[in-house]
Short mmCIF file of C-alpha atoms in Angstrom, two decimals:
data_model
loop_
_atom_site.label_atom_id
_atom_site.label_comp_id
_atom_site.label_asym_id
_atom_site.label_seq_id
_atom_site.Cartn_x
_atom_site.Cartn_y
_atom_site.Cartn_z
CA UNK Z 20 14.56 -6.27 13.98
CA UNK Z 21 14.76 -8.45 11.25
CA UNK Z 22 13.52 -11.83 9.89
CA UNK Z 23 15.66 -14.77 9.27
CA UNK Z 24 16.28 -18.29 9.62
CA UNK Z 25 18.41 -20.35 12.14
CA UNK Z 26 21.27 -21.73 9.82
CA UNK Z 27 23.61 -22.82 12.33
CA UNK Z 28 24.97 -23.13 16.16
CA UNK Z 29 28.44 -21.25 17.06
CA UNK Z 30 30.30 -22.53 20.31
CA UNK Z 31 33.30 -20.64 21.73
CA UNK Z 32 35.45 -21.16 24.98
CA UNK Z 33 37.13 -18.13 25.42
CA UNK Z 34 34.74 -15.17 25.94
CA UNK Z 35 33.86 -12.70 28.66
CA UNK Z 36 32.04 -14.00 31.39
CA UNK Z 37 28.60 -11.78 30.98
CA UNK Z 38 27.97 -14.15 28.10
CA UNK Z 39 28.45 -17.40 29.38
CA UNK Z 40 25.97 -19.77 29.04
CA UNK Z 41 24.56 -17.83 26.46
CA UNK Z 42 23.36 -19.87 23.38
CA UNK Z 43 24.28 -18.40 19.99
CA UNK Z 44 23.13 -19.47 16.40
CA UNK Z 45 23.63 -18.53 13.01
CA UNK Z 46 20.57 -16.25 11.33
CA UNK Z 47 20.14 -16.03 7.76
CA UNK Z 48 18.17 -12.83 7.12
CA UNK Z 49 15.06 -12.91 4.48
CA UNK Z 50 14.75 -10.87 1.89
CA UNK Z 51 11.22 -9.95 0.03
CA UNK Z 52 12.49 -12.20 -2.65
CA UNK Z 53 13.11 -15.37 -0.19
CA UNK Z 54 10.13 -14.77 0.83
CA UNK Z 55 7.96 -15.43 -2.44
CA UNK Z 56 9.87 -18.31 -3.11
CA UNK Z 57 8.79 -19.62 0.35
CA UNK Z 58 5.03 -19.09 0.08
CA UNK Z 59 4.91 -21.57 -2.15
CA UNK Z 60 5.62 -19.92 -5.65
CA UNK Z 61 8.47 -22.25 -6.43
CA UNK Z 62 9.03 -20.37 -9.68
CA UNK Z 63 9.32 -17.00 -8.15
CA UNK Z 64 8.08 -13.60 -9.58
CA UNK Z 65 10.47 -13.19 -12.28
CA UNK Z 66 10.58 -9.32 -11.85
CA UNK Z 67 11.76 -10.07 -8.12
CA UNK Z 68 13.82 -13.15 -8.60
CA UNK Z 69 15.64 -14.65 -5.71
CA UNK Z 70 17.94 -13.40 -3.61
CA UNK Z 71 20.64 -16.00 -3.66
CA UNK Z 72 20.35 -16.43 -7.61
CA UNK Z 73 20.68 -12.55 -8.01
CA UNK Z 74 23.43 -12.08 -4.92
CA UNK Z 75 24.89 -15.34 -5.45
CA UNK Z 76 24.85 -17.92 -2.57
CA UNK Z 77 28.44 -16.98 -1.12
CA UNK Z 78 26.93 -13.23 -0.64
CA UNK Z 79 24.18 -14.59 1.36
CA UNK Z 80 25.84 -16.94 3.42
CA UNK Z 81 27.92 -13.93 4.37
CA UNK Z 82 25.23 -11.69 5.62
CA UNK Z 83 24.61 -14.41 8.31
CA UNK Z 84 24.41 -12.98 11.82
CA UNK Z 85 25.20 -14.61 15.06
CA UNK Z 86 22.95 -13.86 17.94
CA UNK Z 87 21.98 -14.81 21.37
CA UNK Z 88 19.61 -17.50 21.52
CA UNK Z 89 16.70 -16.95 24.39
CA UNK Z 90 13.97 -18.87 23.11
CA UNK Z 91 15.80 -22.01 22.71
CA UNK Z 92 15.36 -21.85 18.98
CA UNK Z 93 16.95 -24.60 16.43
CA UNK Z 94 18.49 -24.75 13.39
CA UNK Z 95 15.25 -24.52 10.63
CA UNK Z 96 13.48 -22.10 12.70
CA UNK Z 97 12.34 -18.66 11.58
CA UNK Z 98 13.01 -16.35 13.91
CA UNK Z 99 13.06 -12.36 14.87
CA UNK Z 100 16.51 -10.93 15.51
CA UNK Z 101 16.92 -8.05 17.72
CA UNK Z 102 20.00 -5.59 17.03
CA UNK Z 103 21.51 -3.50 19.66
CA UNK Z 104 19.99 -1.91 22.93
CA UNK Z 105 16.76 -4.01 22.33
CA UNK Z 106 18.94 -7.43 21.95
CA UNK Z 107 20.43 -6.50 25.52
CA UNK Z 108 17.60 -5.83 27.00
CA UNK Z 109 15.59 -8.90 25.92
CA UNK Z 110 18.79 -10.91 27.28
CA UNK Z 111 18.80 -9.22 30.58
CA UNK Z 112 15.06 -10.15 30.82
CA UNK Z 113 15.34 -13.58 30.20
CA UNK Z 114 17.79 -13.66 32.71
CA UNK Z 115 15.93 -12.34 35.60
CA UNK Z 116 17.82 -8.91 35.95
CA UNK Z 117 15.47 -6.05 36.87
CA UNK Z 118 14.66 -3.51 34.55
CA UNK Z 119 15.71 -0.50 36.67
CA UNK Z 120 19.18 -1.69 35.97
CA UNK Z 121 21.13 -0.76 32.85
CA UNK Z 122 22.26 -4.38 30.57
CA UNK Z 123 25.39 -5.48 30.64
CA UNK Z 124 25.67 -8.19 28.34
CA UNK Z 125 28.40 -7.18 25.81
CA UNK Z 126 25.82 -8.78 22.53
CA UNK Z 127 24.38 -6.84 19.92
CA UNK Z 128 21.80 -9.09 18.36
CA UNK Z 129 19.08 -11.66 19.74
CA UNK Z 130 16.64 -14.19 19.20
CA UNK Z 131 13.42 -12.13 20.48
CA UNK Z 132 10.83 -14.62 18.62
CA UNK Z 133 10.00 -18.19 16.65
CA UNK Z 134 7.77 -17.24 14.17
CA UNK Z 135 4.31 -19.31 13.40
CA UNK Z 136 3.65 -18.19 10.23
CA UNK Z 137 4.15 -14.84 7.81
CA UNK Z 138 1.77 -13.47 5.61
CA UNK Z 139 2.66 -11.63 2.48
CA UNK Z 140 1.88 -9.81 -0.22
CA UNK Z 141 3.95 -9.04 -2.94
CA UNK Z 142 4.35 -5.36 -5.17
CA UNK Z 143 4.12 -5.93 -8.82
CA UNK Z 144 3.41 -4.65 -12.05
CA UNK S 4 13.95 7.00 9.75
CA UNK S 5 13.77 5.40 6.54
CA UNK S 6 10.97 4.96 3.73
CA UNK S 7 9.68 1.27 3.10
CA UNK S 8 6.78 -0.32 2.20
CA UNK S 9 4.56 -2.35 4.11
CA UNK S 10 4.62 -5.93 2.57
CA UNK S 11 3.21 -8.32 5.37
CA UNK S 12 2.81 -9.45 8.87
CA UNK S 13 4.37 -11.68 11.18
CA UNK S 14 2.95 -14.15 14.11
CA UNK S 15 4.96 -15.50 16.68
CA UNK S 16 4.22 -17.26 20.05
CA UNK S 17 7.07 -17.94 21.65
CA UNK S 18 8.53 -14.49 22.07
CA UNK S 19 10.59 -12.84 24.16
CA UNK S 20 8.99 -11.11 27.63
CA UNK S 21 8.05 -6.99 26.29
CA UNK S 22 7.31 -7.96 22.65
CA UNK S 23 3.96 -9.59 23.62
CA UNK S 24 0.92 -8.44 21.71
CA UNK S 25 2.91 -6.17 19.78
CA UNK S 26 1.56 -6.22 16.34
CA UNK S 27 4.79 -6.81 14.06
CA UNK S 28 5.05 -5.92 10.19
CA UNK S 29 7.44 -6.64 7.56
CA UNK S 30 8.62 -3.11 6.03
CA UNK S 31 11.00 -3.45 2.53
CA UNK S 32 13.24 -0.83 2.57
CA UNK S 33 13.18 1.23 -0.39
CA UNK S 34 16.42 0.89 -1.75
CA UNK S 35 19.25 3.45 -2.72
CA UNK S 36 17.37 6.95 -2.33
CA UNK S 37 13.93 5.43 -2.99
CA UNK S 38 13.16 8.47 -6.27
CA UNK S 39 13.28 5.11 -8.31
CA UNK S 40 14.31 1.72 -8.76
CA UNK S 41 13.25 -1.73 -9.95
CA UNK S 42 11.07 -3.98 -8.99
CA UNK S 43 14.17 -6.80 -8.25
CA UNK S 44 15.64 -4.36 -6.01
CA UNK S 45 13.00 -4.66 -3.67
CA UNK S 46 13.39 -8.23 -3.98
CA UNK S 47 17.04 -7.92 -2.53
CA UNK S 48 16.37 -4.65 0.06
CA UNK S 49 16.70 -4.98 3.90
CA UNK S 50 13.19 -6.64 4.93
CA UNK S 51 12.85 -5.27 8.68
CA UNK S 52 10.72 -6.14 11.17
CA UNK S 53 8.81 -3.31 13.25
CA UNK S 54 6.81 -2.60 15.61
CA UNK S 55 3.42 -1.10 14.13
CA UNK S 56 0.94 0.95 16.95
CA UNK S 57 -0.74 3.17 13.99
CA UNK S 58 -2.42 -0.36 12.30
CA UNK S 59 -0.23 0.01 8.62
CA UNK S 60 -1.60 -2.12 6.14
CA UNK S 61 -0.20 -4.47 3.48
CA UNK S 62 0.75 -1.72 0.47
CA UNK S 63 0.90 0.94 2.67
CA UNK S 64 4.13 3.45 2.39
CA UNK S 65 5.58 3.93 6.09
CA UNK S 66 8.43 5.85 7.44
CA UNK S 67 10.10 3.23 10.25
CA UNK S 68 12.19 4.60 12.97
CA UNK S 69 15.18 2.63 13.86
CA UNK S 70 17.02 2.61 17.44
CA UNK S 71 16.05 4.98 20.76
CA UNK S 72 13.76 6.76 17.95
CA UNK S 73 11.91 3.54 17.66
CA UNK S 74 11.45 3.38 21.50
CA UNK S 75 10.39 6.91 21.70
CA UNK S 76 7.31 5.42 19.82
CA UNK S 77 6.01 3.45 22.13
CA UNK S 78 6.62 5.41 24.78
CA UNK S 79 8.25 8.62 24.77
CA UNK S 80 10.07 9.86 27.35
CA UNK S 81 13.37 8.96 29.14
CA UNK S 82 12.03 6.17 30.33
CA UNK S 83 11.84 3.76 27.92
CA UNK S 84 15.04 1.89 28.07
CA UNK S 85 13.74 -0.99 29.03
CA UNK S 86 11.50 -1.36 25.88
CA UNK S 87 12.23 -4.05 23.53
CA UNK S 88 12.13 -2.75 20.34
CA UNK S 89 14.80 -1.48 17.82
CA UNK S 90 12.38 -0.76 14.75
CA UNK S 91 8.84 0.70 14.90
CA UNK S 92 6.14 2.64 12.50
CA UNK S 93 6.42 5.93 13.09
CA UNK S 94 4.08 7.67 10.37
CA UNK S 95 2.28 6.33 7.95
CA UNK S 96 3.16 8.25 4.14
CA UNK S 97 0.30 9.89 2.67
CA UNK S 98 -0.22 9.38 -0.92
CA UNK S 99 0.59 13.09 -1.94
CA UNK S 100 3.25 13.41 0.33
CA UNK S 101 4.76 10.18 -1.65
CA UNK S 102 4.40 12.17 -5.12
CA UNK S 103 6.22 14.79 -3.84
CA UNK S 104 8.92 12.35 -2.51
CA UNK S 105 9.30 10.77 -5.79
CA UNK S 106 9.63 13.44 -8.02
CA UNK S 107 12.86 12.84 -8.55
CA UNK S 108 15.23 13.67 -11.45
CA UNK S 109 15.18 9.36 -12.17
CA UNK S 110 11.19 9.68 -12.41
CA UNK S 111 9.47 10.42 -15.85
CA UNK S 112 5.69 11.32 -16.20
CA UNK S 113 3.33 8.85 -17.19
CA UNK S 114 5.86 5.74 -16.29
CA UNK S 115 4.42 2.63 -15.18
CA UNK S 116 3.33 1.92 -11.38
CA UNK S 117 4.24 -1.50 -9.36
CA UNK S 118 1.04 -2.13 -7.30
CA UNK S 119 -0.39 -4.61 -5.15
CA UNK S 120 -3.14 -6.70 -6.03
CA UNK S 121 -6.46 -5.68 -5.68
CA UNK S 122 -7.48 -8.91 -4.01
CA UNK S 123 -4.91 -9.71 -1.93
CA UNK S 124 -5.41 -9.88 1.48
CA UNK S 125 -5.18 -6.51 3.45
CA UNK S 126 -4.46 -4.25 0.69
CA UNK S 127 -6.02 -1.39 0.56
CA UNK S 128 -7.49 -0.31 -3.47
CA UNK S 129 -4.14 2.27 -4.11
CA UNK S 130 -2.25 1.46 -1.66
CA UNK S 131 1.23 1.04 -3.04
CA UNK S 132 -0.14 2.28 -5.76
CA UNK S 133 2.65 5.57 -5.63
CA UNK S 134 5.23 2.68 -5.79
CA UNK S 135 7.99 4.37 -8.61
CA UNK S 136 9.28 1.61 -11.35
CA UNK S 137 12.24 2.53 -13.09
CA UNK S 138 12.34 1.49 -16.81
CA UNK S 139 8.77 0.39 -17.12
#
């Protein structure tokens, strides 16, 4: 799982029918570095830096993940992202089918929490 | 499995049905081989969210198990397919196992340490305190 933040909405047409009516956004994923600069430190550690200063903000905009969305999140949200086996079964929960049963849903990543808050600490010198 | 570091905690209501009362950490991965590397790397490392059942604190070196591995720590068995989680702590790193780790041919004796402070909130005295920093 990872944490990141709702950047987006994606909307297709043509798709295989397990995954209609599925909701899918855009996740940014945090780094450590995002991180300080959200707590509040507006100037950073300047041994971590920032992620999209150091990576450049084309790099991080790339890492962006789409995912199914089962917690009707919105764009601004954090959020917990799900990859794989775990991201089908949280789908095939929310949508009633019975755990005895294998998931279906061709996805590989999903929206498995909002997040209230995040506490952290920060290694240094 | 891979080596991180415990750097914080996460809180979340709204959550999907099986990751209820899970108690979730934020692990850094150590990045490249994890002998030695820079404090800005960790800064810019994959920042996962597991699963934690062994009560890791903030500082604490952890060994996270990705994938079926991950379910097999919360329940192990065959069957845990239904459990939602792709990232857990599976051990916790002792502090001497960690020297051992790091003695890599990148580390040099006597080089400075990147620790956590003292004060902050959940930390435990040395924890973190094995931390390797290139160049210091």
């Amino acid at each position: 799982m990872f944490l990141g933040k709702v950047i987006g909405t994606v909307w297709s047409t043509v798709k295989w029918p397990q995954v209609q009516g599925l909701k899918l956004l855009l996740v940014r994923p945090y780094h450590l570095a995002d991180l300080a600069a959200k707590s509040g430190d507006a100037d950073g550690d300047p041994a971590l830096g920032f992620a999209c200063d150091v990576a450049g903000e084309k790099a991080c905009a790339a890492e962006a993940v789409v995912c199914a969305d089962l917690l009707d999140a919105g764009v601004g949200d954090d959020v917990i992202v799900a990859f794989g086996h775990a991201a089908r079964v949280a789908v095939a929960a929310a949508s009633g089918q019975s755990a005895a049963k294998p998931p279906t849903k061709p996805i590989d990543a999903a929206v498995v929490a909002i997040v209230d808050s995040i506490a952290v600490a920060r290694p240094s010198t | 499995m891979k080596r991180g570091l415990v750097v914080g905690e996460v809180w979340a209501t709204r959550m999907a049905p099986g990751l209820e009362s899970r108690p979730l950490k934020l692990v850094v991965e150590y990045p490249g081989s994890g002998a030695a590397f820079e404090l800005k790397e960790l800064g810019l490392a994959p920042l996962v969210v597991a699963v934690d059942t062994l009560d890791a604190r903030r500082g604490q070196e952890v060994l996270v198990a990705y994938g079926s591995g991950a379910r097999n720590v919360l329940r192990p068995g065959p069957d845990n397919r239904h459990e939602l989680c792709d990232a857990a702590v599976a051990m916790l790193v002792e502090d001497s196992v960690a020297k051992v780790l790091k003695q890599g041919p990148e580390r040099e004796p006597g080089q400075a340490l990147a620790q956590f402070p003292a004060n902050s909130p959940g930390s435990h005295g040395q924890a973190g305190s094995s931390l390797a920093k290139r160049g210091a």
